[in-house]
Amino acid sequence: MKQPLPIFIFISFFLITSCEDTLDCIINVRPVLAHKSLETGLVGRYYSDVITAEIKNEPRDNDYDYFFDIRGNIPEGVEVIFDYREVIIEGTPTRSGKYTFTIFLDVDPHYSYYYDDFGNERYDDALCTDNTSKTYTILVR
């Protein structure tokens, strides 16, 4: 007869917390940045690479607004462009070296506010977390 206790605890957990939010965290719905090594650059040669972002386990990840920030060292002569779900790194490096930087990503759903049946404004956030960051390195020779 010990089987009902774990089931009762599991069901109680969903009743006490918001079931939808808890399921989103179990499913792990969250923003992610691509896990990749950036291309090696050469001084005086055009450099280009792209880092993409998405919402993991969310088929409607195009329905989110993506906000990027970058901190760290970018090679001189290279610029960073934020274009919707992409971080584009391009330009012509002028100095060799190892350049490390961190990209920070925050996301918001387009339609996060709605009105319930009683006319109350509600916020619908299907994410377990709404931000992430990842550190990348560009080697320029």
PDB file of C-alpha atoms in Angstrom:
ATOM      1  CA  MET A   1       0.000   0.000   0.000  1.00  0.00           C
ATOM      2  CA  LYS A   2       2.974   2.336  -0.200  1.00  0.00           C
ATOM      3  CA  GLN A   3       2.369   3.112  -3.902  1.00  0.00           C
ATOM      4  CA  PRO A   4      -0.353   5.773  -3.376  1.00  0.00           C
ATOM      5  CA  LEU A   5       1.921   8.056  -1.309  1.00  0.00           C
ATOM      6  CA  PRO A   6       4.388   8.936  -4.121  1.00  0.00           C
ATOM      7  CA  ILE A   7       1.509   9.431  -6.539  1.00  0.00           C
ATOM      8  CA  PHE A   8      -0.300  11.625  -3.996  1.00  0.00           C
ATOM      9  CA  ILE A   9       2.845  13.729  -3.466  1.00  0.00           C
ATOM     10  CA  PHE A  10       3.341  14.094  -7.226  1.00  0.00           C
ATOM     11  CA  ILE A  11      -0.268  15.192  -7.800  1.00  0.00           C
ATOM     12  CA  SER A  12      -0.132  17.542  -4.798  1.00  0.00           C
ATOM     13  CA  PHE A  13       2.985  19.151  -6.202  1.00  0.00           C
ATOM     14  CA  PHE A  14       1.142  19.968  -9.442  1.00  0.00           C
ATOM     15  CA  LEU A  15      -1.868  21.305  -7.560  1.00  0.00           C
ATOM     16  CA  ILE A  16       0.180  23.563  -5.292  1.00  0.00           C
ATOM     17  CA  THR A  17       2.388  24.902  -8.068  1.00  0.00           C
ATOM     18  CA  SER A  18       1.107  25.972 -11.424  1.00  0.00           C
ATOM     19  CA  CYS A  19       0.810  22.730 -13.388  1.00  0.00           C
ATOM     20  CA  GLU A  20       1.580  24.422 -16.697  1.00  0.00           C
ATOM     21  CA  ASP A  21       4.727  26.144 -15.409  1.00  0.00           C
ATOM     22  CA  THR A  22       5.947  22.960 -13.751  1.00  0.00           C
ATOM     23  CA  LEU A  23       5.418  20.953 -16.923  1.00  0.00           C
ATOM     24  CA  ASP A  24       7.324  23.584 -18.900  1.00  0.00           C
ATOM     25  CA  CYS A  25      10.286  23.140 -16.567  1.00  0.00           C
ATOM     26  CA  ILE A  26      10.082  19.358 -16.749  1.00  0.00           C
ATOM     27  CA  ILE A  27      10.009  19.610 -20.539  1.00  0.00           C
ATOM     28  CA  ASN A  28      12.807  22.208 -20.215  1.00  0.00           C
ATOM     29  CA  VAL A  29      11.351  24.985 -22.373  1.00  0.00           C
ATOM     30  CA  ARG A  30      14.067  27.651 -22.336  1.00  0.00           C
ATOM     31  CA  PRO A  31      16.184  29.840 -24.602  1.00  0.00           C
ATOM     32  CA  VAL A  32      19.487  28.442 -25.842  1.00  0.00           C
ATOM     33  CA  LEU A  33      22.412  29.740 -27.838  1.00  0.00           C
ATOM     34  CA  ALA A  34      24.148  27.468 -30.330  1.00  0.00           C
ATOM     35  CA  HIS A  35      26.885  25.304 -28.874  1.00  0.00           C
ATOM     36  CA  LYS A  36      29.651  25.719 -31.405  1.00  0.00           C
ATOM     37  CA  SER A  37      33.284  26.634 -31.917  1.00  0.00           C
ATOM     38  CA  LEU A  38      33.727  29.800 -33.915  1.00  0.00           C
ATOM     39  CA  GLU A  39      35.813  29.813 -37.070  1.00  0.00           C
ATOM     40  CA  THR A  40      39.465  30.858 -36.846  1.00  0.00           C
ATOM     41  CA  GLY A  41      40.111  34.240 -38.422  1.00  0.00           C
ATOM     42  CA  LEU A  42      43.108  35.563 -40.322  1.00  0.00           C
ATOM     43  CA  VAL A  43      44.476  39.102 -40.038  1.00  0.00           C
ATOM     44  CA  GLY A  44      43.535  41.086 -43.146  1.00  0.00           C
ATOM     45  CA  ARG A  45      41.024  38.473 -44.390  1.00  0.00           C
ATOM     46  CA  TYR A  46      37.254  38.801 -44.247  1.00  0.00           C
ATOM     47  CA  TYR A  47      35.742  36.880 -41.335  1.00  0.00           C
ATOM     48  CA  SER A  48      32.130  35.749 -40.937  1.00  0.00           C
ATOM     49  CA  ASP A  49      30.334  33.426 -38.540  1.00  0.00           C
ATOM     50  CA  VAL A  50      26.808  33.123 -37.136  1.00  0.00           C
ATOM     51  CA  ILE A  51      25.514  32.096 -33.726  1.00  0.00           C
ATOM     52  CA  THR A  52      21.837  31.155 -33.640  1.00  0.00           C
ATOM     53  CA  ALA A  53      19.333  31.250 -30.806  1.00  0.00           C
ATOM     54  CA  GLU A  54      16.188  29.235 -30.262  1.00  0.00           C
ATOM     55  CA  ILE A  55      13.687  28.194 -27.627  1.00  0.00           C
ATOM     56  CA  LYS A  56      14.466  24.589 -26.735  1.00  0.00           C
ATOM     57  CA  ASN A  57      11.460  22.252 -26.941  1.00  0.00           C
ATOM     58  CA  GLU A  58       9.227  25.009 -28.343  1.00  0.00           C
ATOM     59  CA  PRO A  59       7.932  24.575 -31.903  1.00  0.00           C
ATOM     60  CA  ARG A  60       6.799  28.232 -31.970  1.00  0.00           C
ATOM     61  CA  ASP A  61      10.161  29.778 -31.152  1.00  0.00           C
ATOM     62  CA  ASN A  62       9.637  32.326 -33.938  1.00  0.00           C
ATOM     63  CA  ASP A  63       6.824  33.780 -31.786  1.00  0.00           C
ATOM     64  CA  TYR A  64       9.312  35.231 -29.291  1.00  0.00           C
ATOM     65  CA  ASP A  65      11.228  38.499 -29.213  1.00  0.00           C
ATOM     66  CA  TYR A  66      14.976  37.972 -28.857  1.00  0.00           C
ATOM     67  CA  PHE A  67      17.166  40.562 -27.106  1.00  0.00           C
ATOM     68  CA  PHE A  68      20.948  40.164 -27.185  1.00  0.00           C
ATOM     69  CA  ASP A  69      23.816  41.818 -25.365  1.00  0.00           C
ATOM     70  CA  ILE A  70      27.518  41.117 -25.711  1.00  0.00           C
ATOM     71  CA  ARG A  71      30.363  41.699 -23.268  1.00  0.00           C
ATOM     72  CA  GLY A  72      34.023  40.974 -23.740  1.00  0.00           C
ATOM     73  CA  ASN A  73      36.647  41.310 -26.439  1.00  0.00           C
ATOM     74  CA  ILE A  74      35.812  41.407 -30.133  1.00  0.00           C
ATOM     75  CA  PRO A  75      38.671  41.581 -32.673  1.00  0.00           C
ATOM     76  CA  GLU A  76      39.340  45.067 -34.042  1.00  0.00           C
ATOM     77  CA  GLY A  77      37.807  45.430 -37.493  1.00  0.00           C
ATOM     78  CA  VAL A  78      35.027  42.951 -36.702  1.00  0.00           C
ATOM     79  CA  GLU A  79      31.477  43.954 -35.849  1.00  0.00           C
ATOM     80  CA  VAL A  80      28.584  42.118 -34.240  1.00  0.00           C
ATOM     81  CA  ILE A  81      25.104  42.400 -35.731  1.00  0.00           C
ATOM     82  CA  PHE A  82      21.977  41.154 -33.963  1.00  0.00           C
ATOM     83  CA  ASP A  83      19.422  40.030 -36.537  1.00  0.00           C
ATOM     84  CA  TYR A  84      16.286  38.513 -34.996  1.00  0.00           C
ATOM     85  CA  ARG A  85      17.484  35.039 -33.864  1.00  0.00           C
ATOM     86  CA  GLU A  86      21.039  35.363 -35.145  1.00  0.00           C
ATOM     87  CA  VAL A  87      24.224  36.959 -33.917  1.00  0.00           C
ATOM     88  CA  ILE A  88      26.298  37.725 -37.001  1.00  0.00           C
ATOM     89  CA  ILE A  89      30.016  38.308 -36.527  1.00  0.00           C
ATOM     90  CA  GLU A  90      31.738  39.745 -39.565  1.00  0.00           C
ATOM     91  CA  GLY A  91      34.525  42.009 -40.706  1.00  0.00           C
ATOM     92  CA  THR A  92      38.256  42.021 -41.320  1.00  0.00           C
ATOM     93  CA  PRO A  93      40.376  41.477 -38.196  1.00  0.00           C
ATOM     94  CA  THR A  94      43.358  43.810 -37.907  1.00  0.00           C
ATOM     95  CA  ARG A  95      45.241  42.080 -35.061  1.00  0.00           C
ATOM     96  CA  SER A  96      45.967  38.506 -34.125  1.00  0.00           C
ATOM     97  CA  GLY A  97      44.982  37.153 -30.743  1.00  0.00           C
ATOM     98  CA  LYS A  98      42.471  35.175 -28.767  1.00  0.00           C
ATOM     99  CA  TYR A  99      39.215  37.084 -28.219  1.00  0.00           C
ATOM    100  CA  THR A 100      36.718  35.853 -25.644  1.00  0.00           C
ATOM    101  CA  PHE A 101      33.250  37.328 -25.178  1.00  0.00           C
ATOM    102  CA  THR A 102      29.901  36.383 -23.675  1.00  0.00           C
ATOM    103  CA  ILE A 103      26.550  36.696 -25.413  1.00  0.00           C
ATOM    104  CA  PHE A 104      23.541  37.264 -23.178  1.00  0.00           C
ATOM    105  CA  LEU A 105      20.061  36.437 -24.447  1.00  0.00           C
ATOM    106  CA  ASP A 106      16.678  37.466 -23.023  1.00  0.00           C
ATOM    107  CA  VAL A 107      13.430  36.415 -24.687  1.00  0.00           C
ATOM    108  CA  ASP A 108       9.799  37.501 -24.387  1.00  0.00           C
ATOM    109  CA  PRO A 109       6.769  35.868 -25.967  1.00  0.00           C
ATOM    110  CA  HIS A 110       4.884  38.138 -28.412  1.00  0.00           C
ATOM    111  CA  TYR A 111       1.515  37.401 -26.904  1.00  0.00           C
ATOM    112  CA  SER A 112       2.346  37.149 -23.236  1.00  0.00           C
ATOM    113  CA  TYR A 113      -0.695  39.088 -21.968  1.00  0.00           C
ATOM    114  CA  TYR A 114      -4.285  38.001 -22.383  1.00  0.00           C
ATOM    115  CA  TYR A 115      -7.643  38.453 -20.691  1.00  0.00           C
ATOM    116  CA  ASP A 116      -9.345  35.577 -18.926  1.00  0.00           C
ATOM    117  CA  ASP A 117     -13.092  34.852 -18.952  1.00  0.00           C
ATOM    118  CA  PHE A 118     -13.627  37.399 -16.167  1.00  0.00           C
ATOM    119  CA  GLY A 119     -11.829  40.265 -17.955  1.00  0.00           C
ATOM    120  CA  ASN A 120      -8.723  40.042 -15.784  1.00  0.00           C
ATOM    121  CA  GLU A 121      -5.392  40.661 -17.466  1.00  0.00           C
ATOM    122  CA  ARG A 122      -3.163  37.576 -17.208  1.00  0.00           C
ATOM    123  CA  TYR A 123       0.440  36.915 -18.096  1.00  0.00           C
ATOM    124  CA  ASP A 124       1.236  33.687 -19.929  1.00  0.00           C
ATOM    125  CA  ASP A 125       4.889  32.701 -19.789  1.00  0.00           C
ATOM    126  CA  ALA A 126       5.544  29.209 -21.123  1.00  0.00           C
ATOM    127  CA  LEU A 127       9.259  29.334 -20.323  1.00  0.00           C
ATOM    128  CA  CYS A 128      11.081  27.707 -17.464  1.00  0.00           C
ATOM    129  CA  THR A 129      13.588  30.586 -17.684  1.00  0.00           C
ATOM    130  CA  ASP A 130      13.652  33.553 -20.052  1.00  0.00           C
ATOM    131  CA  ASN A 131      17.396  34.169 -20.332  1.00  0.00           C
ATOM    132  CA  THR A 132      20.702  32.471 -20.944  1.00  0.00           C
ATOM    133  CA  SER A 133      24.297  33.269 -21.810  1.00  0.00           C
ATOM    134  CA  LYS A 134      27.219  31.526 -23.428  1.00  0.00           C
ATOM    135  CA  THR A 135      30.902  32.357 -23.781  1.00  0.00           C
ATOM    136  CA  TYR A 136      32.637  32.100 -27.155  1.00  0.00           C
ATOM    137  CA  THR A 137      36.197  32.562 -28.380  1.00  0.00           C
ATOM    138  CA  ILE A 138      37.523  33.736 -31.746  1.00  0.00           C
ATOM    139  CA  LEU A 139      41.129  32.938 -32.559  1.00  0.00           C
ATOM    140  CA  VAL A 140      42.717  35.313 -35.067  1.00  0.00           C
ATOM    141  CA  ARG A 141      46.065  34.352 -36.601  1.00  0.00           C
TER     142      ARG A 141
END
